[in-house]
Every structure is written in structure tokens, then in C-alpha cells.
Short mmCIF file of C-alpha atoms in Angstrom, two decimals:
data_model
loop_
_atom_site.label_atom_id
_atom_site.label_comp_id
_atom_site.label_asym_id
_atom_site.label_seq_id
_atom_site.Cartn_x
_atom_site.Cartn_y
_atom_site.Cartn_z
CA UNK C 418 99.60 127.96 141.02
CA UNK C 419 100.55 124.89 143.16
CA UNK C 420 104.43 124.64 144.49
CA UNK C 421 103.92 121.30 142.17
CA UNK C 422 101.49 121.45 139.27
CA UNK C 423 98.35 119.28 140.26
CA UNK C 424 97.09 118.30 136.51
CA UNK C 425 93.23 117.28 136.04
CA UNK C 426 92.38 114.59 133.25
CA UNK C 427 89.54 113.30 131.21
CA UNK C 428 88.28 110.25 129.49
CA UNK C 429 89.09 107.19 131.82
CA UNK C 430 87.30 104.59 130.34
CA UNK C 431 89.02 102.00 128.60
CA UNK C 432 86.25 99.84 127.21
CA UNK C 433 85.41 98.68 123.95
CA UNK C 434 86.22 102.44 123.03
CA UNK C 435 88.86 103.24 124.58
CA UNK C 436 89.27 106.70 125.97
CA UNK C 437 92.92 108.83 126.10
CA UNK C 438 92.66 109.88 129.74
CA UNK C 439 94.53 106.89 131.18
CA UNK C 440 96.84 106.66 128.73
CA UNK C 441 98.08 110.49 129.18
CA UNK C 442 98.01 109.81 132.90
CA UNK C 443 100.49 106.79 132.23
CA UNK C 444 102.86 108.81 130.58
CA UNK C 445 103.02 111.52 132.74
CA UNK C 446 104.53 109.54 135.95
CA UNK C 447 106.56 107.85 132.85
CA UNK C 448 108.32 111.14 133.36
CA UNK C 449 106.79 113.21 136.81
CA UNK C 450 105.91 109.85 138.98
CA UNK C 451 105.04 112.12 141.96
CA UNK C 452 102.68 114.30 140.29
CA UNK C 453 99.44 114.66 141.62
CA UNK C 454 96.72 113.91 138.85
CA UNK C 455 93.58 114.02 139.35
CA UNK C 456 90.30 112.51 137.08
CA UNK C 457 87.75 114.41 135.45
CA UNK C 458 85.01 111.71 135.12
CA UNK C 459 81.79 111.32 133.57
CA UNK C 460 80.48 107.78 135.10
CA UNK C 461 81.28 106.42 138.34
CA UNK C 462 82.69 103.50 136.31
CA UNK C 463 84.75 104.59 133.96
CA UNK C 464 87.56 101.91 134.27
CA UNK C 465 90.67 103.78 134.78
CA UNK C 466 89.96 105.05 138.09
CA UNK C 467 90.29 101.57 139.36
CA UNK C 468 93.63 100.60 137.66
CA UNK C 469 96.69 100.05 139.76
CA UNK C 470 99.20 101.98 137.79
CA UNK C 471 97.11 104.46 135.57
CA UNK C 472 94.62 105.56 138.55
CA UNK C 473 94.04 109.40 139.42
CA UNK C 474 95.10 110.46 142.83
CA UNK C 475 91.66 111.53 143.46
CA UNK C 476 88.73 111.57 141.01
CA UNK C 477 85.32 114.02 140.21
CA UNK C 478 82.20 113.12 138.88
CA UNK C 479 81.66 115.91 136.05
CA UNK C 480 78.32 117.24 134.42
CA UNK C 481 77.22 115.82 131.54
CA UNK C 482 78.00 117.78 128.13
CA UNK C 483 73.86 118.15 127.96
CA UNK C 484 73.87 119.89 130.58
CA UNK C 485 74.79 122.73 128.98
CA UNK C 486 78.08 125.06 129.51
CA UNK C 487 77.06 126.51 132.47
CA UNK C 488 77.01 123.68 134.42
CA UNK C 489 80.44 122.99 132.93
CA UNK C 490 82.47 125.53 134.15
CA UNK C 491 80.16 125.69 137.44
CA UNK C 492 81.34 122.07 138.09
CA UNK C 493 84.44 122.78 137.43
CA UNK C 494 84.70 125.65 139.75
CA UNK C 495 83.32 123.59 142.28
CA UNK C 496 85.82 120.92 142.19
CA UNK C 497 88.33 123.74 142.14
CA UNK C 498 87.57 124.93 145.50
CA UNK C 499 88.33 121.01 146.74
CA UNK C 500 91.32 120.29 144.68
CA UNK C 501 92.95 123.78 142.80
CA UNK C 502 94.18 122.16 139.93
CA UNK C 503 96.53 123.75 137.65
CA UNK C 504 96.41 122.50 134.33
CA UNK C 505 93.89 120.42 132.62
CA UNK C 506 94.28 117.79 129.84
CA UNK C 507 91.17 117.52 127.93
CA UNK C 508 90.88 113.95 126.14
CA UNK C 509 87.58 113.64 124.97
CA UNK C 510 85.99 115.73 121.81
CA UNK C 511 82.81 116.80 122.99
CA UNK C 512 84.65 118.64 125.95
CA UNK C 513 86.66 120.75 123.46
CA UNK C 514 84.78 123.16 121.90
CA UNK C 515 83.40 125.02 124.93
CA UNK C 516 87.42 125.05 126.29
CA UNK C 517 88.69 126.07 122.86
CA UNK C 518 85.81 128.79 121.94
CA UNK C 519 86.32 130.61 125.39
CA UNK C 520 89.63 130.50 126.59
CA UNK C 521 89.83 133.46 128.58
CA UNK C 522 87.37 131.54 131.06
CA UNK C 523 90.45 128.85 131.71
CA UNK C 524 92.94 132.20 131.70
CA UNK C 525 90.64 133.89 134.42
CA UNK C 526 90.97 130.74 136.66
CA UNK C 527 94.21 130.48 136.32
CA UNK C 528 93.89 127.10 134.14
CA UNK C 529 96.58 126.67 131.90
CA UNK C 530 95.49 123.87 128.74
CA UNK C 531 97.52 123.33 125.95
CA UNK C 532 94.67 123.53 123.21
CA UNK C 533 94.45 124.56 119.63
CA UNK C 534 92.63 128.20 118.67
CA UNK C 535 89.15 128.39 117.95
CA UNK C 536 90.13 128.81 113.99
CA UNK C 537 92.24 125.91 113.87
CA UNK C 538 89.72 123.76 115.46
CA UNK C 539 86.84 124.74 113.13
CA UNK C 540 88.83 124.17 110.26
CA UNK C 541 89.49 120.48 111.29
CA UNK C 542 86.13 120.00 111.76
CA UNK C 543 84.78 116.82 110.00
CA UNK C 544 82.59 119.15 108.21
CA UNK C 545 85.37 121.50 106.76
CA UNK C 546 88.08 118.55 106.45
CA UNK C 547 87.49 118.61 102.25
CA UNK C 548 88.30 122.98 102.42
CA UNK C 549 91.74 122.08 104.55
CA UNK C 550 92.58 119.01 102.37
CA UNK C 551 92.09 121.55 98.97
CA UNK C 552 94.50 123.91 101.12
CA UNK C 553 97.30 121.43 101.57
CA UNK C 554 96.52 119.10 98.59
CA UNK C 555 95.74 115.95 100.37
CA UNK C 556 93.28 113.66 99.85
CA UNK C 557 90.30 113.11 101.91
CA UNK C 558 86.92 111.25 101.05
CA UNK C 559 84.40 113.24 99.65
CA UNK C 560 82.08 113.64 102.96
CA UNK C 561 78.62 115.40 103.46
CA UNK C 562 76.64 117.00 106.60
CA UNK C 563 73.32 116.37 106.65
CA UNK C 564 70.18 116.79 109.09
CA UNK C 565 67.32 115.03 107.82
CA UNK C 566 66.45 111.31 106.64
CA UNK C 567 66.20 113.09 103.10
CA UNK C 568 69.18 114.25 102.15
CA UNK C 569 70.79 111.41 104.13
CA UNK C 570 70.10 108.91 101.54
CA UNK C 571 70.12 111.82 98.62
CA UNK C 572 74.07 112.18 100.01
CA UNK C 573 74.51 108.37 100.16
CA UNK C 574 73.47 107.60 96.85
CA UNK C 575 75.23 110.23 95.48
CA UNK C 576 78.79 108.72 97.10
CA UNK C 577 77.71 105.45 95.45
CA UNK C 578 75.38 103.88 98.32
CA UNK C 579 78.87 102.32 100.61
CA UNK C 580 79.53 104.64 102.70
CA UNK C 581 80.22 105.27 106.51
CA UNK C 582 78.05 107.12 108.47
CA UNK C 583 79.67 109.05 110.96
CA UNK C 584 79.04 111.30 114.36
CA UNK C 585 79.39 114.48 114.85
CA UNK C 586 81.82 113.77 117.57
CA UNK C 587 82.65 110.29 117.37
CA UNK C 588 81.82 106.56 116.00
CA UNK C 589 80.99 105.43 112.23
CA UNK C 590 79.31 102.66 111.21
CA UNK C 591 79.53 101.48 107.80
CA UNK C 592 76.00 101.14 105.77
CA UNK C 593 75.24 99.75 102.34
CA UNK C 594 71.72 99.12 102.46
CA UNK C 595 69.36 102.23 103.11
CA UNK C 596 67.96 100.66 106.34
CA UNK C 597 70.99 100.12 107.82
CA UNK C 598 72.12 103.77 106.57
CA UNK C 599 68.86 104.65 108.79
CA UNK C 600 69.93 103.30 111.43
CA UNK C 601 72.89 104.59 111.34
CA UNK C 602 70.97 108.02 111.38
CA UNK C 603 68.89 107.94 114.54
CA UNK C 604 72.01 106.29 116.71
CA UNK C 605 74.63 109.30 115.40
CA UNK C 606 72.03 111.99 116.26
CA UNK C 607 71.46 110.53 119.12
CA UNK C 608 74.29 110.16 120.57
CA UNK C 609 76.51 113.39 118.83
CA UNK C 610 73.75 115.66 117.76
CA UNK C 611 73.38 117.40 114.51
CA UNK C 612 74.90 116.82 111.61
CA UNK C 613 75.42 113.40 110.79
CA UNK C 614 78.34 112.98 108.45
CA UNK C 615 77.94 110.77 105.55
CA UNK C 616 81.11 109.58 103.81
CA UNK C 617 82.58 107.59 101.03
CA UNK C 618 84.22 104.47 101.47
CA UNK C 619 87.71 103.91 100.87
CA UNK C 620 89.02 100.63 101.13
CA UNK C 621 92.23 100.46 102.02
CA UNK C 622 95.05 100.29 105.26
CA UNK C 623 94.64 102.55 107.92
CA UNK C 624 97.67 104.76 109.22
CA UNK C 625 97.65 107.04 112.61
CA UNK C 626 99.77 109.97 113.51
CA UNK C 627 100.00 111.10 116.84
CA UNK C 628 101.43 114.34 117.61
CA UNK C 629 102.15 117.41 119.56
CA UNK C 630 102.08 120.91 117.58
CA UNK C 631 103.29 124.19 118.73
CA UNK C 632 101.12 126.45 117.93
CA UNK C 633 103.32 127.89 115.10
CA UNK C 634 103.50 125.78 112.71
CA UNK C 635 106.00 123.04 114.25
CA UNK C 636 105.33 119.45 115.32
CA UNK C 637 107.33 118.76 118.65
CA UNK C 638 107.05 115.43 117.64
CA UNK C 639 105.26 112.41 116.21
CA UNK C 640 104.65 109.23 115.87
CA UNK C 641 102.95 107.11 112.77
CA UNK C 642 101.15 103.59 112.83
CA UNK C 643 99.83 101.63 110.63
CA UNK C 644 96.49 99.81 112.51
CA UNK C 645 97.24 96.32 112.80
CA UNK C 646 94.18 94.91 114.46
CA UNK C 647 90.92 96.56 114.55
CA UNK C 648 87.64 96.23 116.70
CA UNK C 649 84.22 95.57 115.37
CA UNK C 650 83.83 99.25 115.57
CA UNK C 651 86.97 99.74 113.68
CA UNK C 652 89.54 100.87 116.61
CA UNK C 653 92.74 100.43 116.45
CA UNK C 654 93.45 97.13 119.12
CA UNK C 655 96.99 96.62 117.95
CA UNK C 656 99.77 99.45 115.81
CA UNK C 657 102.81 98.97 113.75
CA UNK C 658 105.14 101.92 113.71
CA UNK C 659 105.95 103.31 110.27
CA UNK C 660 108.07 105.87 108.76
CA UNK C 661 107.23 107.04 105.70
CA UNK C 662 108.28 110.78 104.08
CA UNK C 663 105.35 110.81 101.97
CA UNK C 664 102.76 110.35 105.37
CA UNK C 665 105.12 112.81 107.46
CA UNK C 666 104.84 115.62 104.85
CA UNK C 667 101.39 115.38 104.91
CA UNK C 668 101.33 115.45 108.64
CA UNK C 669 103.43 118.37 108.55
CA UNK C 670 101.57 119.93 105.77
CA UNK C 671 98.31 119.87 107.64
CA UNK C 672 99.95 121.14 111.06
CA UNK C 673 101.27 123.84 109.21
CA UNK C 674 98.27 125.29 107.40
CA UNK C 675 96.32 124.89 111.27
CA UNK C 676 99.38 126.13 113.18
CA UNK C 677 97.83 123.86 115.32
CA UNK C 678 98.51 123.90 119.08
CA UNK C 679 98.51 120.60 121.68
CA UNK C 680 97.91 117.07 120.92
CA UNK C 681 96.03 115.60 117.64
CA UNK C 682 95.76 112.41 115.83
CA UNK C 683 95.67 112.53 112.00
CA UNK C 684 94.00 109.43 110.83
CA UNK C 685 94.65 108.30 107.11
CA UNK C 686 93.54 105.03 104.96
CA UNK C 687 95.80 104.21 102.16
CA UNK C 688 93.84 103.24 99.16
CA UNK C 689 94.74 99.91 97.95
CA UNK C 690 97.35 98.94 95.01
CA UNK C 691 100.92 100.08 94.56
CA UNK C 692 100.22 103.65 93.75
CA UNK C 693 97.75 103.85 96.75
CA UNK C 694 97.53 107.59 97.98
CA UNK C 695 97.00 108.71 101.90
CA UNK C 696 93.58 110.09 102.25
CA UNK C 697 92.77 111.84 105.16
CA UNK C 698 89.82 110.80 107.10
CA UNK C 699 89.61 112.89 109.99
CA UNK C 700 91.89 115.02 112.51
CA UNK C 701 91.35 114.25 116.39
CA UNK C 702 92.01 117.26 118.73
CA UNK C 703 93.45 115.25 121.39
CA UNK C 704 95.75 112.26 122.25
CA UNK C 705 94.73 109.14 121.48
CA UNK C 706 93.93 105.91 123.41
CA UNK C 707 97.11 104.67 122.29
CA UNK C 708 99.34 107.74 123.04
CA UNK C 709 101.16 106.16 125.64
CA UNK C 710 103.03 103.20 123.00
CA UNK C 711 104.99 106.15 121.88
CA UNK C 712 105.70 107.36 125.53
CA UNK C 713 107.43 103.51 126.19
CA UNK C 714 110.08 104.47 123.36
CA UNK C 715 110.86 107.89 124.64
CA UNK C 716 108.57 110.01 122.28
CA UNK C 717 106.79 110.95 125.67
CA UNK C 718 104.07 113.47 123.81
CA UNK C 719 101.59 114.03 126.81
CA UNK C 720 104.86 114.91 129.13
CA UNK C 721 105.61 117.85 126.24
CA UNK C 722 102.42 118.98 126.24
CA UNK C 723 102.32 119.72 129.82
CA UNK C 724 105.88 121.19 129.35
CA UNK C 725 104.26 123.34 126.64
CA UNK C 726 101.04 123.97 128.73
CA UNK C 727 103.47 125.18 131.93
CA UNK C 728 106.05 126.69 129.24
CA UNK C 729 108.68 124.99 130.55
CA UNK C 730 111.32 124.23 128.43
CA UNK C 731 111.08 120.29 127.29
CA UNK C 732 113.25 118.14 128.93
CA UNK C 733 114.93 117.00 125.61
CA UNK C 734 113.85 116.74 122.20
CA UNK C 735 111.24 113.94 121.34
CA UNK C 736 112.78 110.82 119.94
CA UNK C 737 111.54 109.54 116.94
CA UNK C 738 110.12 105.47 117.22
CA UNK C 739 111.57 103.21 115.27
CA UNK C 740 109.64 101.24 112.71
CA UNK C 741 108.53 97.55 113.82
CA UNK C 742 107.82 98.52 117.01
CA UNK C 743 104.27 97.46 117.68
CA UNK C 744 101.60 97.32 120.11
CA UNK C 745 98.61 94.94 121.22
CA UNK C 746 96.03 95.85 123.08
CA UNK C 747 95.15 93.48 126.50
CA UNK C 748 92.04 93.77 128.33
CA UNK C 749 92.20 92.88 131.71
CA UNK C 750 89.82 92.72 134.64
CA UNK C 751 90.39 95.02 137.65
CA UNK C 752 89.59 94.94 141.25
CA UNK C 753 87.46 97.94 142.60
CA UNK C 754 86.27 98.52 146.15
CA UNK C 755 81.88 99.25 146.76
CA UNK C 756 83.16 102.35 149.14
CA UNK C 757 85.01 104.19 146.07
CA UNK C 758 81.98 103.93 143.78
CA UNK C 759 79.69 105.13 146.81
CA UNK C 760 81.75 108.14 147.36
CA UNK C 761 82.35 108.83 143.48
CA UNK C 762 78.32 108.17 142.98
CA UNK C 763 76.80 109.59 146.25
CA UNK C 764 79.17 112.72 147.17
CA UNK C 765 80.50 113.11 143.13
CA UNK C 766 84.34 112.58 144.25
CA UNK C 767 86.75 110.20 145.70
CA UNK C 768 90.65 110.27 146.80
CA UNK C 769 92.70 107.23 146.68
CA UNK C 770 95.90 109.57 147.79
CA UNK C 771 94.74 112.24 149.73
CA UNK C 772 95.46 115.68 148.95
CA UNK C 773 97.93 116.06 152.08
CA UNK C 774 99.77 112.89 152.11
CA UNK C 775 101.05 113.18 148.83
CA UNK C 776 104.74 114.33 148.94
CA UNK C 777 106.65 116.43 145.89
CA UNK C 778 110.07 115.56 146.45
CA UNK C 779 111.81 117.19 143.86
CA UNK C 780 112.62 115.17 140.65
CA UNK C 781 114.68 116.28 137.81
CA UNK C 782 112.05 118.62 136.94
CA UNK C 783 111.97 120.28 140.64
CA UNK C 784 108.59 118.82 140.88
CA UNK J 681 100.10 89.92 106.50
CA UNK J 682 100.89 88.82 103.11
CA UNK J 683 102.48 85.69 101.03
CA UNK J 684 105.52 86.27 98.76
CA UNK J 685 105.39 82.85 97.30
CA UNK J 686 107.55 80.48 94.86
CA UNK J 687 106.07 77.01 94.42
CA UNK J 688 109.64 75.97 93.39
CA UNK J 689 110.80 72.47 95.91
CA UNK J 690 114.30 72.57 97.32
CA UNK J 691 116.95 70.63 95.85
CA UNK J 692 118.14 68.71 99.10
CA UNK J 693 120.78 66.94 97.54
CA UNK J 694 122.96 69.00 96.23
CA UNK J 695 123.25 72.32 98.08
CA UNK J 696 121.23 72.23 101.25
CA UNK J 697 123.02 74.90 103.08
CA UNK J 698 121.25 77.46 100.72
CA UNK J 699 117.99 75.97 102.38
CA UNK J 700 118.48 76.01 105.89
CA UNK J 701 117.02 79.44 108.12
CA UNK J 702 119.73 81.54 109.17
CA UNK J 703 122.04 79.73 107.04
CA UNK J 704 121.07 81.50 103.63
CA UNK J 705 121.57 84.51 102.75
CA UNK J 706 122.01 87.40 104.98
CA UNK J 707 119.22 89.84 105.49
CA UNK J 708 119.26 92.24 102.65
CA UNK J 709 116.79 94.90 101.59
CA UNK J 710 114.44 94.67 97.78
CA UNK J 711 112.60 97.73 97.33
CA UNK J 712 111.18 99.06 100.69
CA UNK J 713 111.13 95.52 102.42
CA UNK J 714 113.88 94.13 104.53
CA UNK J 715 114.45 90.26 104.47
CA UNK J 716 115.50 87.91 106.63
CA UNK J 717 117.14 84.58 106.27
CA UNK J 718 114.20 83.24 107.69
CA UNK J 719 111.78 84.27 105.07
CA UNK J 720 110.35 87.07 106.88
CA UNK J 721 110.05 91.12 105.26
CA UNK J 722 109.37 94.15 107.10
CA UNK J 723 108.36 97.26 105.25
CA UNK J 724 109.20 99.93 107.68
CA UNK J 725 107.23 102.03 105.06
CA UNK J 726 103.88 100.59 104.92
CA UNK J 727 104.21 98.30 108.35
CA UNK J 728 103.31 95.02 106.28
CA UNK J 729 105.05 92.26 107.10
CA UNK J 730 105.77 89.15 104.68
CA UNK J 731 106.66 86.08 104.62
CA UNK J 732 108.61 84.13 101.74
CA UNK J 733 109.60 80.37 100.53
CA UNK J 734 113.62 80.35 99.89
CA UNK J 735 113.20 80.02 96.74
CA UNK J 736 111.25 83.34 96.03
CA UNK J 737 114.03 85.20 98.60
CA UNK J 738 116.63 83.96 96.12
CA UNK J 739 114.99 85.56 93.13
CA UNK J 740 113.98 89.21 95.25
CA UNK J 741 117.84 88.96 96.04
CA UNK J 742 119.22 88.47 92.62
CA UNK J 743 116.92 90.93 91.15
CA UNK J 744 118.33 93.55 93.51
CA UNK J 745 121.53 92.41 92.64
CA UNK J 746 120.39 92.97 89.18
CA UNK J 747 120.56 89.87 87.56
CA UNK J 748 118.68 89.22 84.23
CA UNK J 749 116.42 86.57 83.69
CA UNK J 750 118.18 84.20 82.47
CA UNK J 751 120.75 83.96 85.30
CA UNK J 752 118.21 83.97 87.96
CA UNK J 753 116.49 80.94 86.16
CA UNK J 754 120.11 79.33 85.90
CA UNK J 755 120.58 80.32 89.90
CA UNK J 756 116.82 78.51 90.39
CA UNK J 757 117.53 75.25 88.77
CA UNK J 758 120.81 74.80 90.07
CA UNK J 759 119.71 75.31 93.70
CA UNK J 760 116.20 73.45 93.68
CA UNK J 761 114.86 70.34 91.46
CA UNK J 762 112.97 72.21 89.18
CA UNK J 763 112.92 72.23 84.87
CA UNK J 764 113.94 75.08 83.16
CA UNK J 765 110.35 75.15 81.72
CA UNK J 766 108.83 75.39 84.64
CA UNK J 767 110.72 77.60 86.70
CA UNK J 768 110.53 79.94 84.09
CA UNK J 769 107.10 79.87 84.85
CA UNK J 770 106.95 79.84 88.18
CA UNK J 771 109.48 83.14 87.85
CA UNK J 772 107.00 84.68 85.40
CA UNK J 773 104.12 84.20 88.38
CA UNK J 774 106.06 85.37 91.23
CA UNK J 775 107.23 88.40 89.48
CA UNK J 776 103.75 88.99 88.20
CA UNK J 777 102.68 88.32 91.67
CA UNK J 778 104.77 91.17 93.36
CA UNK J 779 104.48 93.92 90.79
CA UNK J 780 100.34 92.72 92.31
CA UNK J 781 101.36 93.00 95.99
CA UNK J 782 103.33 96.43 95.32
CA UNK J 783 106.72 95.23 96.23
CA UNK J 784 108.08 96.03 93.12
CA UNK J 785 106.60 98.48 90.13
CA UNK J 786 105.48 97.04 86.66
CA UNK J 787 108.91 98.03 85.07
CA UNK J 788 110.87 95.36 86.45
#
């Protein structure tokens, strides 16, 4: 391992859909400012890599999920023998199944992640979310996996024809009409692969809980939101902080039953009316785009996880946010230079701070 | 956000001090919502936010004070120019109205 920890990072791109990566990377110099981070990166645009204050030190082009596994880990062994990175945040879902189902290929490179076991991430698995919620008696919309144009609109009429059709991996869109339910189809397998999810439509408010489990059962800490503003594509552009027992139990009632280990997002709606009843819609296995609202009011989650990942003891425990704290999402336009995106497109890698001009003076953490 | 409403006009002539933001009542909690002089509720439960007309924050605070009916329709019509007849009406709606929004359960 490095004197100081050099951590790599995902998911930079904070579009319309915002990816985690630059968030995580945000709260981590919240904390560690001199730690050397480096990005993980899919496109040779993905935003973050040309933001002042969330940026990478120094950034890799990665191969595509498509390309299969191999390539995966080959890439990543290549980058490896440029910059020996010691720990590595995953933020994006279709990266975590290889890293979760073979661990011992992180362990044999000396990688240390702070991810969930195989078992606990199958059994959040949008397919198997109905067989936890049973477990832990919490609602969740009656969903169903299906494969062919067939049993897509068999499954839709049988959840009363308004429903939301959902990736594998990410993105729903919400269909009525059988055509647009077709649609829907095509773009999901497309994109994610087999199955498409289909899944009944509750109306109601949507609530997020961010959070850091241990691994035995424990949540480090948390945070809860209720979505204030929403995209076209239904993300969360704006977050009230909440704090309700009923919501928390729940949150700890599903972290329990998964002894789940690292970062997830639990997100809920909250069907409509006075006795409206938190129904679980799916379970991320990762931080979310907004992780780093919590960070700004000391419940710093990505800085415990790499605690956790390094097994260092946490700094102190994780505050909880007070309620009426919000955030709003801002979009602003960034200045990048033609010579990064030539090196990042052309060689597959680019350093804003070079490996040996970045100093580790030691901080409070002897980093 | 949402509308806690009561139609009810102020009664400017006789106690306008009742009226004025941040001169009213001090911010007191009804159910799981926490109002402020100034007509705004936060439910750190939920994360709704509300707003209200001084009249309807005058009845939310007397019923979590606990006062009957009758008194709060005796508090309304001394404090705004409103009939007995019709504030009891417009009492009716609003408490109809937030047993509707879920800020207080059909009981009360």
C-alpha cells in the first residue's frame, strides 16, 4: 500500500443523470484535502473531470461493461502499473456485480473496496426486492421480470396497465398506453440488458436514505430526504431532510436482514393520504449523486467508508442532519482545455496533478 | 407545498397586533408541524412545508391548546369581522380540510 492511500473513483458525470463519483470525491477532501484521487472514467467527457473543486488528480479511460470482465480487471491492472491505487470506490451499478461476485480478485491486488457480499447484493436485487420486503415486512410495489414483448404487456395488465418500466440497472419510464410500454421495452434492454422490470405505480412522495452499513448488521450512519424537486426522468434535483422513526426502522430493518456492507440508498414513495405507508422501491448499492449534502452537515458517509475500507477507526461518530436542511441542485457550465480530452481520448489517461508533485503532509489522519 | 387555509378577514380595528407577522403568536408545534408567526409549518416528519392565513394559525393553536368549539369560534369572531354563522362554517371547512391534508386525524 501507498505511505498515503491513493483512492480510485467512478461515475463522474453529472448530467441530466447525475452520477455519485464527484460527489464522493467532494467529500473526501471535505475531510483528507491532500489525498490523491484518481477517476475511473468511462467517456472522455464525463463532466467531473473538468470541475475545479471535485476534479480527480489524474483520470483513466476504463473499458466498457460490454466488454466483458476480462477486459475489466485487465484495464484495471493496466492502470495499476501507472498509478497503484489503493482503494477503489465503485459508484455506478453495472460495475458492481463483477467486484462483489469475485472479491478475492480485488484481495489478490491488494485493492481494498468497501462493498456488500455477493448474498446481500442478490437479495437487493430489483428482482428479489418483494422476497426481502416479505422478510422485513415492508412494503414494496408488486414488480415483475420479464424478457419478451409477451409477458411484458401480460405483466402490465395484470398491475392494472400504469406502471413504470424499469432497467435492469438503471432508469424507469412510466407507461400507460401499450405502445409507450413498448417502447419502454426496446430502450431498457437496450441499454441494461435482460430483464426488464415492470412495476406498479404508486403515487405518492418520494423519500431517500443514504447510508453506510457495517457489514454486521449496523448503519454507521444515515441520512433521510424527502425529494423536493424532480427531473423529467424523475431524479431527485432538490432534498428536504426528514426524520421520521417509522422510515428509520425500516431502514434499519432492511440493513439488518442484508447485514449489508458500504454505501446504499434506500429509495421509498409514501402512498398518499394520512395513513400513507413507506413502500420500498428499490435499494442502490452505492452512494448517491447527492451524498455529499449530508457530508456539508458533518454526516461525512463516503469519508467512513474509506475509514471502513482502510479499517481505520472513524474519526468520530456520524452526526445525524437536522430536518429542514435542504438542497438544490445548480448546473453550471465548466471550462475544459482540447489537450486534456486529447490525452484522456488518444493515450486513455490524463493528470492534472502529477503523481510526484503531489505532497502528503500529514493531516489529522497522518495522511 | 401545501395551503392550510381560513377564508376568515382580519378584524383591523380592534386588535391588530394579533395580525401582524412576528407579532402573533409564538411558534408553537400542532401535530407533527411546527408554526411560525409568519404563517409558515415545517413537518420535520414528512419534509412538507405549509403555509397558513392568521386566522387558521389561531384555530391549529387553540385546538392544541385544547379548546372546544365553541371557544375557538368565540376566539374567531372576537379577533376578525366575521358572523358567528359563518365562521362556524368556515371552522367546519378548515377542520375538514386538515383531517384531508393529514395534519390532524379524523377524531379531532
Amino acid at each position: 500500500m501507498n505511505a498515503s492511500p491513493v483512492i480510485a473513483v467512478t461515475g463522474l458525470h453529472r448530467g441530466e443523470n447525475p452520477q455519485p463519483g464527484s460527489a464522493v470525491i467532494r467529500s473526501l477532501r471535505r475531510v483528507y484535502p491532500e489525498l490523491r484521487i484518481i477517476g475511473l472514467v468511462y467517456d472522455s467527457l464525463e463532466s467531473g473531470l473538468f470541475s475545479e473543486e471535485d476534479a480527480p488528480d489524474a483520470a483513466f479511460t476504463m473499458s466498457y461493461p460490454g466488454a466483458g470482465v476480462e477486459a475489466f480487471w485487465q484495464r484495471l491492472d493496466e492502470i495499476r502499473e501507472i498509478e497503484r491505487f489503493d482503494v477503489l470506490i465503485p459508484c455506478l451499478d453495472a460495475e458492481m456485480a463483477p467486484l462483489v461476485d469475485t472479491p478475492e480478485k480485488l484481495r489478490e491486488r491488494g485493492i481494498l473496496a468497501c462493498l456488500p457480499t455477493a448474498a446481500s447484493f442478490k437479495c437487493r436485487d430489483k428482482s428479489k426486492l418483494a422476497d426481502l420486503c416479505e422478510r422485513t415486512h415492508c412494503r414494496t410495489p408488486q414488480t415483475l421480470a420479464v424478457s419478451d414483448v409477451g409477458s411484458l404487456h401480460q405483466a402490465a395488465a395484470s398491475l392494472g396497465g400504469n406502471v413504470f418500466v424499469k432497467g435492469r440497472f438503471y432508469e424507469a419510464r412510466h407507461a400507460i398506453t401499450p405502445a409507450a410500454r413498448e417502447a419502454a421495452y426496446w430502450h431498457m434492454l437496450e441499454q441494461w440488458g435482460a430483464p426488464v422490470l415492470v412495476q406498479e405505480n404508486v403515487q405518492g412522495e418520494e423519500y431517500n436514505v443514504v447510508g453506510l452499513g457495517d457489514g454486521r448488521g449496523r448503519m454507521l450512519g444515515s441520512c433521510s430526504i424527502r425529494k423536493m424537486l424532480r427531473t423529467a426522468s424523475g431524479k431527485g434535483f432538490g432534498g428536504m431532510i426528514v426524520r421520521d422513526p417509522q422510515l428509520d426502522a425500516i431502514a434499519e430493518s432492511l440493513i439488518v436482514e442484508l447485514r449489508w456492507n458500504g454505501p446504499f440508498e434506500l429509495e421509498f414513495v409514501k402512498s398518499e393520504g394520512p395513513k400513507g405507508e413507506y413502500c420500498l422501491i428499490e435499494i442502490n448499492p452505492r452512494f448517491p449523486a447527492w451524498c455529499d449534502f449530508p457530508s456539508s452537515l458533518d454526516c461525512n458517509l463516503p469519508a467512513a467508508a474509506l475509514e471502513l475500507a482502510l479499517g481505520w477507526q472513524p474519526r468520530e461518530p456520524l452526526r445525524r442532519a437536522s430536518p429542514g436542511k435542504f438542497f438544490i441542485r445548480h448546473a453550471i457550465d465548466m471550462t475544459g482545455d482540447l489537450c486534456d480530452l486529447a490525452a484522456l481520448t488518444t493515450l486513455g489517461q490524463f493528470f492534472r496533478q502529477p503523481r510526484e508533485f503531489i505532497p502528503h503532509p500529514a493531516t489529522s489522519r497522518g495522511l | 407545498m401545501k395551503l392550510a387555509s381560513l377564508s376568515t378577514s382580519a378584524r383591523h380595528s380592534s386588535q391588530p397586533q394579533d395580525l401582524t407577522p412576528g407579532a402573533g403568536p409564538a411558534a408553537f408545534h400542532f401535530h407533527t408541524v411546527t408554526w411560525q408567526a409568519d404563517g409558515f409549518g415545517f413537518d420535520a416528519t414528512s419534509g412538507e412545508f405549509f403555509t397558513a392565513s392568521p386566522a387558521a394559525l389561531i384555530v391549529m393553536q387553540a385546538l392544541g391548546e385544547g379548546m372546544a368549539r365553541s371557544q375557538i369560534l368565540d376566539r374567531l369572531t372576537a379577533r376578525f369581522e366575521v358572523t358567528r354563522s359563518t365562521a362556524e362554517r368556515d371552522l367546519e371547512s378548515f377542520l375538514a380540510e386538515l383531517v384531508h391534508i393529514g395534519l390532524t386525524p379524523e377524531s379531532n
